Amino acid sequence: MKKITSILVLTTCLISACGGSSKTVNPVNDNNSNGQSLCAAQAIPDGAECIGVDGRQNLVFGDTSKAYKGLILTLHGAPGYMAKVAGIFDANMLEEKGYLVISPNGNGSAWQWDSNTDANISDDSNYIANLIDYAHENYTIEGDKARIFGYSAGGFMAYTLACHIPEKLSGVVTLAGQFRGDFNACSTQTPVAIHHLHSPSDKDVPMSGREYGKIASVDATLTHWLKINGCEDQYVQAAHPAVTATSPGTSTLTWQGCVTPVTLSKLDSVAHESDYLSEALYEIYQLSMALEN
């Protein structure tokens, strides 16, 4: 399995430097003093290009000349950056498997995303909705939806999107980030496939939740979507591979009778900030997200 190591941030993300519009189709070419290509003041990783959409820059792993089986958006944490989350999930691997991958830039706030769910659709939810439309208008992609892969604060935002724009989503994978905000404000009845991956050892974003930031527990988060997705109380348990080199393994619970899947993978002895094994992660969420090899 391929080990994904951390990527060094060259400088702080500057939202004011982001450019482009919803009709932008050409790469954005910013450079630092050394002539290195940048995207939202960050180094562009191998396999990616920088595309401006609605005033923000985004990393895109894909080609307009190719046909794709689906669209995946990876949402970074806080603090975080596009290349890091693209590395955790290995955007190049996903593109090779036939999926267009876009890693959008956050809004520059402390939380990076408008993820404190309330009754009003957030600016970031609107932005992601527009980005999904942009991708389908400018690339050849099956269907008209997207899968959202979120890490940490990006996971918070993934659940917000499942509340605000579920009709645009076919699935959500969250790694160490649960629902944030008021469940009463998430009144959607539209099922979305959910796969939550989290370690009981996570001290930064505990599975039990946290009062600061209104971060719900994993149990409360999944209970909400078990109801939306029409699941039974029963689940089946399976062993999955370790997602880091030092973890003993992963235990996955899949609830039964759901309209669309709800799955929890408990990562044994995995710190919040870890060198995640992207291929192991893929093996774990592949079935629930209906992804092909």
PDB file of C-alpha atoms in Angstrom:
ATOM      1  CA  MET A   1       0.000   0.000   0.000  1.00  0.00           C
ATOM      2  CA  LYS A   2       1.187   3.478  -0.792  1.00  0.00           C
ATOM      3  CA  LYS A   3       2.106   5.614   2.169  1.00  0.00           C
ATOM      4  CA  ILE A   4       1.083   9.245   1.920  1.00  0.00           C
ATOM      5  CA  THR A   5       3.401  11.558   3.782  1.00  0.00           C
ATOM      6  CA  SER A   6       2.692  15.100   4.823  1.00  0.00           C
ATOM      7  CA  ILE A   7       3.183  17.905   2.275  1.00  0.00           C
ATOM      8  CA  LEU A   8       4.868  21.110   3.391  1.00  0.00           C
ATOM      9  CA  VAL A   9       2.888  24.322   3.129  1.00  0.00           C
ATOM     10  CA  LEU A  10       4.950  26.988   1.389  1.00  0.00           C
ATOM     11  CA  THR A  11       2.916  29.908   2.690  1.00  0.00           C
ATOM     12  CA  THR A  12      -0.411  30.778   4.227  1.00  0.00           C
ATOM     13  CA  CYS A  13      -3.439  30.533   1.933  1.00  0.00           C
ATOM     14  CA  LEU A  14      -4.532  34.000   0.837  1.00  0.00           C
ATOM     15  CA  ILE A  15      -8.170  34.012  -0.185  1.00  0.00           C
ATOM     16  CA  SER A  16      -7.776  37.448  -1.734  1.00  0.00           C
ATOM     17  CA  ALA A  17      -5.336  35.951  -4.238  1.00  0.00           C
ATOM     18  CA  CYS A  18      -7.928  33.580  -5.629  1.00  0.00           C
ATOM     19  CA  GLY A  19      -9.257  34.449  -9.042  1.00  0.00           C
ATOM     20  CA  GLY A  20     -11.370  33.194 -11.889  1.00  0.00           C
ATOM     21  CA  SER A  21     -15.082  32.847 -12.462  1.00  0.00           C
ATOM     22  CA  SER A  22     -17.690  30.156 -12.968  1.00  0.00           C
ATOM     23  CA  LYS A  23     -16.800  30.194 -16.697  1.00  0.00           C
ATOM     24  CA  THR A  24     -13.045  29.855 -16.229  1.00  0.00           C
ATOM     25  CA  VAL A  25     -11.663  26.886 -18.137  1.00  0.00           C
ATOM     26  CA  ASN A  26      -7.971  27.773 -18.409  1.00  0.00           C
ATOM     27  CA  PRO A  27      -5.392  27.024 -15.691  1.00  0.00           C
ATOM     28  CA  VAL A  28      -4.415  29.874 -13.364  1.00  0.00           C
ATOM     29  CA  ASN A  29      -0.684  30.532 -13.644  1.00  0.00           C
ATOM     30  CA  ASP A  30       0.677  32.155 -10.478  1.00  0.00           C
ATOM     31  CA  ASN A  31       4.347  31.784  -9.565  1.00  0.00           C
ATOM     32  CA  ASN A  32       6.557  32.502  -6.576  1.00  0.00           C
ATOM     33  CA  SER A  33       9.953  34.197  -6.734  1.00  0.00           C
ATOM     34  CA  ASN A  34      11.558  30.874  -7.660  1.00  0.00           C
ATOM     35  CA  GLY A  35       9.249  30.403 -10.620  1.00  0.00           C
ATOM     36  CA  GLN A  36       7.318  27.592  -8.904  1.00  0.00           C
ATOM     37  CA  SER A  37       3.664  27.279  -9.939  1.00  0.00           C
ATOM     38  CA  LEU A  38       1.213  28.165  -7.184  1.00  0.00           C
ATOM     39  CA  CYS A  39      -2.505  27.747  -6.569  1.00  0.00           C
ATOM     40  CA  ALA A  40      -4.027  29.970  -3.879  1.00  0.00           C
ATOM     41  CA  ALA A  41      -0.443  30.665  -2.723  1.00  0.00           C
ATOM     42  CA  GLN A  42       0.241  26.935  -2.354  1.00  0.00           C
ATOM     43  CA  ALA A  43       2.541  24.672  -4.374  1.00  0.00           C
ATOM     44  CA  ILE A  44       0.734  22.692  -7.060  1.00  0.00           C
ATOM     45  CA  PRO A  45       1.357  18.946  -6.584  1.00  0.00           C
ATOM     46  CA  ASP A  46       2.168  16.561  -9.413  1.00  0.00           C
ATOM     47  CA  GLY A  47      -0.827  15.624 -11.523  1.00  0.00           C
ATOM     48  CA  ALA A  48      -2.848  18.749 -10.700  1.00  0.00           C
ATOM     49  CA  GLU A  49      -3.681  22.026 -12.365  1.00  0.00           C
ATOM     50  CA  CYS A  50      -5.120  25.200 -10.865  1.00  0.00           C
ATOM     51  CA  ILE A  51      -8.585  26.289 -11.988  1.00  0.00           C
ATOM     52  CA  GLY A  52     -10.401  29.440 -10.893  1.00  0.00           C
ATOM     53  CA  VAL A  53     -14.130  29.133 -10.219  1.00  0.00           C
ATOM     54  CA  ASP A  54     -16.310  31.855  -8.676  1.00  0.00           C
ATOM     55  CA  GLY A  55     -13.366  33.776  -7.237  1.00  0.00           C
ATOM     56  CA  ARG A  56     -11.516  30.824  -5.691  1.00  0.00           C
ATOM     57  CA  GLN A  57      -8.693  28.663  -6.937  1.00  0.00           C
ATOM     58  CA  ASN A  58      -9.023  24.873  -6.908  1.00  0.00           C
ATOM     59  CA  LEU A  59      -6.716  21.957  -7.597  1.00  0.00           C
ATOM     60  CA  VAL A  60      -8.067  19.723 -10.352  1.00  0.00           C
ATOM     61  CA  PHE A  61      -6.782  16.212 -10.990  1.00  0.00           C
ATOM     62  CA  GLY A  62      -8.142  15.379 -14.410  1.00  0.00           C
ATOM     63  CA  ASP A  63      -8.256  16.197 -18.093  1.00  0.00           C
ATOM     64  CA  THR A  64     -11.030  17.593 -20.264  1.00  0.00           C
ATOM     65  CA  SER A  65     -10.109  15.035 -22.947  1.00  0.00           C
ATOM     66  CA  LYS A  66     -10.971  12.057 -20.731  1.00  0.00           C
ATOM     67  CA  ALA A  67     -14.290  10.521 -19.643  1.00  0.00           C
ATOM     68  CA  TYR A  68     -14.805   9.901 -15.924  1.00  0.00           C
ATOM     69  CA  LYS A  69     -16.964   7.499 -13.925  1.00  0.00           C
ATOM     70  CA  GLY A  70     -17.697  10.096 -11.262  1.00  0.00           C
ATOM     71  CA  LEU A  71     -16.722  13.313  -9.507  1.00  0.00           C
ATOM     72  CA  ILE A  72     -14.965  13.478  -6.118  1.00  0.00           C
ATOM     73  CA  LEU A  73     -14.356  16.674  -4.123  1.00  0.00           C
ATOM     74  CA  THR A  74     -11.804  16.565  -1.286  1.00  0.00           C
ATOM     75  CA  LEU A  75     -12.224  19.147   1.492  1.00  0.00           C
ATOM     76  CA  HIS A  76      -9.254  20.106   3.656  1.00  0.00           C
ATOM     77  CA  GLY A  77      -9.082  20.729   7.389  1.00  0.00           C
ATOM     78  CA  ALA A  78      -8.370  23.846   9.465  1.00  0.00           C
ATOM     79  CA  PRO A  79      -5.615  24.753   9.392  1.00  0.00           C
ATOM     80  CA  GLY A  80      -5.177  22.871   6.176  1.00  0.00           C
ATOM     81  CA  TYR A  81      -4.607  23.148   2.497  1.00  0.00           C
ATOM     82  CA  MET A  82      -5.738  21.612  -0.750  1.00  0.00           C
ATOM     83  CA  ALA A  83      -2.664  19.489  -1.508  1.00  0.00           C
ATOM     84  CA  LYS A  84      -2.693  17.904   1.948  1.00  0.00           C
ATOM     85  CA  VAL A  85      -6.190  16.445   1.713  1.00  0.00           C
ATOM     86  CA  ALA A  86      -5.569  15.516  -1.930  1.00  0.00           C
ATOM     87  CA  GLY A  87      -2.561  13.569  -0.652  1.00  0.00           C
ATOM     88  CA  ILE A  88      -4.438  11.861   2.175  1.00  0.00           C
ATOM     89  CA  PHE A  89      -6.984  10.423  -0.256  1.00  0.00           C
ATOM     90  CA  ASP A  90      -4.404  10.240  -3.099  1.00  0.00           C
ATOM     91  CA  ALA A  91      -6.166  12.216  -5.796  1.00  0.00           C
ATOM     92  CA  ASN A  92      -3.837  10.855  -8.469  1.00  0.00           C
ATOM     93  CA  MET A  93      -4.792   7.289  -7.546  1.00  0.00           C
ATOM     94  CA  LEU A  94      -8.486   8.195  -7.697  1.00  0.00           C
ATOM     95  CA  GLU A  95      -8.002   9.846 -11.090  1.00  0.00           C
ATOM     96  CA  GLU A  96      -6.226   6.745 -12.373  1.00  0.00           C
ATOM     97  CA  LYS A  97      -9.215   4.696 -11.210  1.00  0.00           C
ATOM     98  CA  GLY A  98     -11.446   6.858 -13.390  1.00  0.00           C
ATOM     99  CA  TYR A  99     -12.675   9.681 -11.144  1.00  0.00           C
ATOM    100  CA  LEU A 100     -12.257  13.411 -11.660  1.00  0.00           C
ATOM    101  CA  VAL A 101     -10.981  14.917  -8.403  1.00  0.00           C
ATOM    102  CA  ILE A 102     -11.257  18.562  -7.375  1.00  0.00           C
ATOM    103  CA  SER A 103      -9.759  19.904  -4.160  1.00  0.00           C
ATOM    104  CA  PRO A 104     -11.304  23.338  -3.464  1.00  0.00           C
ATOM    105  CA  ASN A 105      -9.782  25.997  -1.259  1.00  0.00           C
ATOM    106  CA  GLY A 106     -11.468  26.971   2.002  1.00  0.00           C
ATOM    107  CA  ASN A 107     -12.741  30.456   2.777  1.00  0.00           C
ATOM    108  CA  GLY A 108      -9.767  31.536   4.907  1.00  0.00           C
ATOM    109  CA  SER A 109     -11.671  31.696   8.199  1.00  0.00           C
ATOM    110  CA  ALA A 110     -10.540  29.910  11.350  1.00  0.00           C
ATOM    111  CA  TRP A 111     -12.772  26.954  10.467  1.00  0.00           C
ATOM    112  CA  GLN A 112     -12.015  27.270   6.718  1.00  0.00           C
ATOM    113  CA  TRP A 113     -15.623  26.362   5.840  1.00  0.00           C
ATOM    114  CA  ASP A 114     -19.098  27.595   6.824  1.00  0.00           C
ATOM    115  CA  SER A 115     -19.700  24.284   8.561  1.00  0.00           C
ATOM    116  CA  ASN A 116     -21.739  25.333  11.611  1.00  0.00           C
ATOM    117  CA  THR A 117     -25.015  24.065  10.182  1.00  0.00           C
ATOM    118  CA  ASP A 118     -28.043  26.306  10.557  1.00  0.00           C
ATOM    119  CA  ALA A 119     -31.278  26.739   8.650  1.00  0.00           C
ATOM    120  CA  ASN A 120     -29.751  28.998   6.004  1.00  0.00           C
ATOM    121  CA  ILE A 121     -27.637  27.565   3.219  1.00  0.00           C
ATOM    122  CA  SER A 122     -24.085  28.825   3.633  1.00  0.00           C
ATOM    123  CA  ASP A 123     -21.903  30.640   1.117  1.00  0.00           C
ATOM    124  CA  ASP A 124     -19.609  27.615   1.037  1.00  0.00           C
ATOM    125  CA  SER A 125     -22.517  25.260   0.346  1.00  0.00           C
ATOM    126  CA  ASN A 126     -23.508  27.467  -2.572  1.00  0.00           C
ATOM    127  CA  TYR A 127     -19.907  27.538  -3.750  1.00  0.00           C
ATOM    128  CA  ILE A 128     -19.570  23.749  -3.680  1.00  0.00           C
ATOM    129  CA  ALA A 129     -22.918  23.404  -5.479  1.00  0.00           C
ATOM    130  CA  ASN A 130     -21.658  25.742  -8.206  1.00  0.00           C
ATOM    131  CA  LEU A 131     -18.345  23.876  -8.367  1.00  0.00           C
ATOM    132  CA  ILE A 132     -20.166  20.582  -8.914  1.00  0.00           C
ATOM    133  CA  ASP A 133     -22.151  22.186 -11.748  1.00  0.00           C
ATOM    134  CA  TYR A 134     -18.963  23.659 -13.213  1.00  0.00           C
ATOM    135  CA  ALA A 135     -17.260  20.253 -13.242  1.00  0.00           C
ATOM    136  CA  HIS A 136     -20.149  18.576 -15.021  1.00  0.00           C
ATOM    137  CA  GLU A 137     -20.361  21.408 -17.563  1.00  0.00           C
ATOM    138  CA  ASN A 138     -16.644  21.377 -18.406  1.00  0.00           C
ATOM    139  CA  TYR A 139     -15.644  17.712 -18.028  1.00  0.00           C
ATOM    140  CA  THR A 140     -17.135  14.443 -19.241  1.00  0.00           C
ATOM    141  CA  ILE A 141     -18.483  12.783 -16.071  1.00  0.00           C
ATOM    142  CA  GLU A 142     -21.142  10.117 -15.617  1.00  0.00           C
ATOM    143  CA  GLY A 143     -24.252  11.333 -13.769  1.00  0.00           C
ATOM    144  CA  ASP A 144     -24.718  14.796 -12.322  1.00  0.00           C
ATOM    145  CA  LYS A 145     -23.635  14.373  -8.692  1.00  0.00           C
ATOM    146  CA  ALA A 146     -20.465  14.300  -6.589  1.00  0.00           C
ATOM    147  CA  ARG A 147     -18.934  12.345  -3.742  1.00  0.00           C
ATOM    148  CA  ILE A 148     -17.485  14.497  -0.958  1.00  0.00           C
ATOM    149  CA  PHE A 149     -14.364  13.332   0.892  1.00  0.00           C
ATOM    150  CA  GLY A 150     -13.639  15.509   3.933  1.00  0.00           C
ATOM    151  CA  TYR A 151     -10.832  15.393   6.472  1.00  0.00           C
ATOM    152  CA  SER A 152     -11.199  17.011   9.937  1.00  0.00           C
ATOM    153  CA  ALA A 153     -12.888  20.409   9.401  1.00  0.00           C
ATOM    154  CA  GLY A 154     -13.491  19.280   5.834  1.00  0.00           C
ATOM    155  CA  GLY A 155     -15.508  16.450   7.358  1.00  0.00           C
ATOM    156  CA  PHE A 156     -17.597  18.980   9.277  1.00  0.00           C
ATOM    157  CA  MET A 157     -18.331  20.693   5.969  1.00  0.00           C
ATOM    158  CA  ALA A 158     -19.133  17.391   4.258  1.00  0.00           C
ATOM    159  CA  TYR A 159     -21.998  16.822   6.711  1.00  0.00           C
ATOM    160  CA  THR A 160     -23.181  20.406   6.191  1.00  0.00           C
ATOM    161  CA  LEU A 161     -23.344  19.704   2.463  1.00  0.00           C
ATOM    162  CA  ALA A 162     -25.329  16.529   3.153  1.00  0.00           C
ATOM    163  CA  CYS A 163     -27.836  18.797   4.922  1.00  0.00           C
ATOM    164  CA  HIS A 164     -27.854  21.690   2.457  1.00  0.00           C
ATOM    165  CA  ILE A 165     -27.389  20.116  -1.007  1.00  0.00           C
ATOM    166  CA  PRO A 166     -28.070  16.352  -0.666  1.00  0.00           C
ATOM    167  CA  GLU A 167     -29.650  16.272  -4.127  1.00  0.00           C
ATOM    168  CA  LYS A 168     -26.199  16.994  -5.587  1.00  0.00           C
ATOM    169  CA  LEU A 169     -24.400  14.272  -3.608  1.00  0.00           C
ATOM    170  CA  SER A 170     -24.111  10.538  -4.131  1.00  0.00           C
ATOM    171  CA  GLY A 171     -21.978   9.951  -1.058  1.00  0.00           C
ATOM    172  CA  VAL A 172     -19.928  11.422   1.790  1.00  0.00           C
ATOM    173  CA  VAL A 173     -16.705  10.077   3.287  1.00  0.00           C
ATOM    174  CA  THR A 174     -15.552  11.827   6.448  1.00  0.00           C
ATOM    175  CA  LEU A 175     -12.209  11.159   8.086  1.00  0.00           C
ATOM    176  CA  ALA A 176     -12.013  12.432  11.679  1.00  0.00           C
ATOM    177  CA  GLY A 177     -14.736  15.045  11.317  1.00  0.00           C
ATOM    178  CA  GLN A 178     -18.388  14.790  12.359  1.00  0.00           C
ATOM    179  CA  PHE A 179     -21.523  16.983  12.215  1.00  0.00           C
ATOM    180  CA  ARG A 180     -21.206  20.511  13.549  1.00  0.00           C
ATOM    181  CA  GLY A 181     -24.134  22.710  14.529  1.00  0.00           C
ATOM    182  CA  ASP A 182     -27.835  22.197  15.207  1.00  0.00           C
ATOM    183  CA  PHE A 183     -29.456  18.929  14.087  1.00  0.00           C
ATOM    184  CA  ASN A 184     -32.838  20.688  14.046  1.00  0.00           C
ATOM    185  CA  ALA A 185     -31.482  22.858  11.234  1.00  0.00           C
ATOM    186  CA  CYS A 186     -30.658  19.745   9.202  1.00  0.00           C
ATOM    187  CA  SER A 187     -34.206  18.810   8.256  1.00  0.00           C
ATOM    188  CA  THR A 188     -33.444  17.101   4.950  1.00  0.00           C
ATOM    189  CA  GLN A 189     -35.131  13.781   4.233  1.00  0.00           C
ATOM    190  CA  THR A 190     -32.933  13.071   1.201  1.00  0.00           C
ATOM    191  CA  PRO A 191     -30.687  10.039   1.817  1.00  0.00           C
ATOM    192  CA  VAL A 192     -26.962  10.291   1.099  1.00  0.00           C
ATOM    193  CA  ALA A 193     -24.495   7.426   1.506  1.00  0.00           C
ATOM    194  CA  ILE A 194     -22.369   8.086   4.616  1.00  0.00           C
ATOM    195  CA  HIS A 195     -19.048   6.488   5.550  1.00  0.00           C
ATOM    196  CA  HIS A 196     -17.459   7.875   8.699  1.00  0.00           C
ATOM    197  CA  LEU A 197     -13.869   6.932   9.598  1.00  0.00           C
ATOM    198  CA  HIS A 198     -12.575   7.910  13.036  1.00  0.00           C
ATOM    199  CA  SER A 199     -10.247   6.710  15.765  1.00  0.00           C
ATOM    200  CA  PRO A 200     -11.227   6.437  19.436  1.00  0.00           C
ATOM    201  CA  SER A 201      -7.649   7.645  20.047  1.00  0.00           C
ATOM    202  CA  ASP A 202      -8.277  10.981  18.310  1.00  0.00           C
ATOM    203  CA  LYS A 203      -7.678  13.716  20.877  1.00  0.00           C
ATOM    204  CA  ASP A 204      -7.964  16.699  18.516  1.00  0.00           C
ATOM    205  CA  VAL A 205     -11.485  15.899  17.315  1.00  0.00           C
ATOM    206  CA  PRO A 206     -12.797  13.325  19.832  1.00  0.00           C
ATOM    207  CA  MET A 207     -15.461  10.861  18.728  1.00  0.00           C
ATOM    208  CA  SER A 208     -17.458  12.023  21.768  1.00  0.00           C
ATOM    209  CA  GLY A 209     -17.646  15.503  20.261  1.00  0.00           C
ATOM    210  CA  ARG A 210     -16.642  18.849  21.673  1.00  0.00           C
ATOM    211  CA  GLU A 211     -18.621  21.767  23.088  1.00  0.00           C
ATOM    212  CA  TYR A 212     -16.274  24.294  21.524  1.00  0.00           C
ATOM    213  CA  GLY A 213     -17.364  24.656  17.926  1.00  0.00           C
ATOM    214  CA  LYS A 214     -20.626  22.749  18.545  1.00  0.00           C
ATOM    215  CA  ILE A 215     -19.093  19.500  17.305  1.00  0.00           C
ATOM    216  CA  ALA A 216     -21.543  16.619  17.792  1.00  0.00           C
ATOM    217  CA  SER A 217     -20.524  13.122  18.805  1.00  0.00           C
ATOM    218  CA  VAL A 218     -20.056  10.482  16.135  1.00  0.00           C
ATOM    219  CA  ASP A 219     -22.945   8.521  17.682  1.00  0.00           C
ATOM    220  CA  ALA A 220     -25.306  11.505  17.418  1.00  0.00           C
ATOM    221  CA  THR A 221     -24.103  12.266  13.908  1.00  0.00           C
ATOM    222  CA  LEU A 222     -24.714   8.754  12.619  1.00  0.00           C
ATOM    223  CA  THR A 223     -28.025   8.427  14.494  1.00  0.00           C
ATOM    224  CA  HIS A 224     -29.258  11.434  12.526  1.00  0.00           C
ATOM    225  CA  TRP A 225     -28.384   9.853   9.177  1.00  0.00           C
ATOM    226  CA  LEU A 226     -29.541   6.385  10.178  1.00  0.00           C
ATOM    227  CA  LYS A 227     -33.002   7.913  10.445  1.00  0.00           C
ATOM    228  CA  ILE A 228     -32.713   9.868   7.179  1.00  0.00           C
ATOM    229  CA  ASN A 229     -31.439   6.788   5.320  1.00  0.00           C
ATOM    230  CA  GLY A 230     -34.138   4.505   6.772  1.00  0.00           C
ATOM    231  CA  CYS A 231     -31.728   2.071   8.412  1.00  0.00           C
ATOM    232  CA  GLU A 232     -32.531  -0.718  10.842  1.00  0.00           C
ATOM    233  CA  ASP A 233     -30.908  -0.928  14.272  1.00  0.00           C
ATOM    234  CA  GLN A 234     -28.901  -4.011  13.301  1.00  0.00           C
ATOM    235  CA  TYR A 235     -25.441  -3.810  11.782  1.00  0.00           C
ATOM    236  CA  VAL A 236     -22.793  -6.215  10.568  1.00  0.00           C
ATOM    237  CA  GLN A 237     -19.178  -5.927  11.630  1.00  0.00           C
ATOM    238  CA  ALA A 238     -16.132  -6.593   9.484  1.00  0.00           C
ATOM    239  CA  ALA A 239     -12.361  -6.327   9.824  1.00  0.00           C
ATOM    240  CA  HIS A 240     -10.555  -3.935   7.510  1.00  0.00           C
ATOM    241  CA  PRO A 241      -6.875  -3.079   7.026  1.00  0.00           C
ATOM    242  CA  ALA A 242      -4.952  -0.581   9.122  1.00  0.00           C
ATOM    243  CA  VAL A 243      -4.886   2.970   7.752  1.00  0.00           C
ATOM    244  CA  THR A 244      -1.441   3.798   9.166  1.00  0.00           C
ATOM    245  CA  ALA A 245       1.764   1.802   9.422  1.00  0.00           C
ATOM    246  CA  THR A 246       1.440   1.571  13.222  1.00  0.00           C
ATOM    247  CA  SER A 247      -2.299   0.886  13.596  1.00  0.00           C
ATOM    248  CA  PRO A 248      -3.350  -2.707  14.453  1.00  0.00           C
ATOM    249  CA  GLY A 249      -6.345  -2.504  12.125  1.00  0.00           C
ATOM    250  CA  THR A 250      -9.847  -1.190  11.492  1.00  0.00           C
ATOM    251  CA  SER A 251     -13.298  -2.401  12.594  1.00  0.00           C
ATOM    252  CA  THR A 252     -16.184  -1.461  10.302  1.00  0.00           C
ATOM    253  CA  LEU A 253     -19.889  -1.411  11.187  1.00  0.00           C
ATOM    254  CA  THR A 254     -22.427  -1.355   8.344  1.00  0.00           C
ATOM    255  CA  TRP A 255     -26.072  -0.812   9.252  1.00  0.00           C
ATOM    256  CA  GLN A 256     -28.710  -2.958   7.599  1.00  0.00           C
ATOM    257  CA  GLY A 257     -31.855  -2.104   5.650  1.00  0.00           C
ATOM    258  CA  CYS A 258     -30.673   1.375   4.626  1.00  0.00           C
ATOM    259  CA  VAL A 259     -31.977   3.102   1.522  1.00  0.00           C
ATOM    260  CA  THR A 260     -28.353   4.101   0.969  1.00  0.00           C
ATOM    261  CA  PRO A 261     -25.417   2.998   3.167  1.00  0.00           C
ATOM    262  CA  VAL A 262     -24.446   4.271   6.602  1.00  0.00           C
ATOM    263  CA  THR A 263     -21.071   2.895   7.691  1.00  0.00           C
ATOM    264  CA  LEU A 264     -18.666   3.543  10.575  1.00  0.00           C
ATOM    265  CA  SER A 265     -15.029   2.475  10.502  1.00  0.00           C
ATOM    266  CA  LYS A 266     -13.219   2.651  13.843  1.00  0.00           C
ATOM    267  CA  LEU A 267      -9.504   3.192  13.295  1.00  0.00           C
ATOM    268  CA  ASP A 268      -7.445   1.502  15.994  1.00  0.00           C
ATOM    269  CA  SER A 269      -4.748   3.702  17.612  1.00  0.00           C
ATOM    270  CA  VAL A 270      -4.644   6.423  14.945  1.00  0.00           C
ATOM    271  CA  ALA A 271      -3.796  10.017  15.832  1.00  0.00           C
ATOM    272  CA  HIS A 272      -5.717  12.848  14.181  1.00  0.00           C
ATOM    273  CA  GLU A 273      -2.644  13.970  12.256  1.00  0.00           C
ATOM    274  CA  SER A 274      -1.217  10.778  10.763  1.00  0.00           C
ATOM    275  CA  ASP A 275       0.509   9.484   7.674  1.00  0.00           C
ATOM    276  CA  TYR A 276      -2.590   7.798   6.272  1.00  0.00           C
ATOM    277  CA  LEU A 277      -2.360   4.898   3.831  1.00  0.00           C
ATOM    278  CA  SER A 278      -4.538   6.044   0.956  1.00  0.00           C
ATOM    279  CA  GLU A 279      -4.993   2.614  -0.626  1.00  0.00           C
ATOM    280  CA  ALA A 280      -6.163   1.186   2.709  1.00  0.00           C
ATOM    281  CA  LEU A 281      -8.651   4.037   3.060  1.00  0.00           C
ATOM    282  CA  TYR A 282      -9.915   3.302  -0.452  1.00  0.00           C
ATOM    283  CA  GLU A 283     -10.356  -0.382   0.325  1.00  0.00           C
ATOM    284  CA  ILE A 284     -12.462   0.556   3.353  1.00  0.00           C
ATOM    285  CA  TYR A 285     -14.819   3.099   1.748  1.00  0.00           C
ATOM    286  CA  GLN A 286     -14.944   1.624  -1.775  1.00  0.00           C
ATOM    287  CA  LEU A 287     -18.056  -0.504  -1.251  1.00  0.00           C
ATOM    288  CA  SER A 288     -20.140   2.087   0.591  1.00  0.00           C
ATOM    289  CA  MET A 289     -19.306   4.720  -2.046  1.00  0.00           C
ATOM    290  CA  ALA A 290     -20.003   2.298  -4.939  1.00  0.00           C
ATOM    291  CA  LEU A 291     -16.569   2.958  -6.451  1.00  0.00           C
ATOM    292  CA  GLU A 292     -15.015   0.765  -9.114  1.00  0.00           C
ATOM    293  CA  ASN A 293     -11.403  -0.385  -9.282  1.00  0.00           C
TER     294      ASN A 293
END
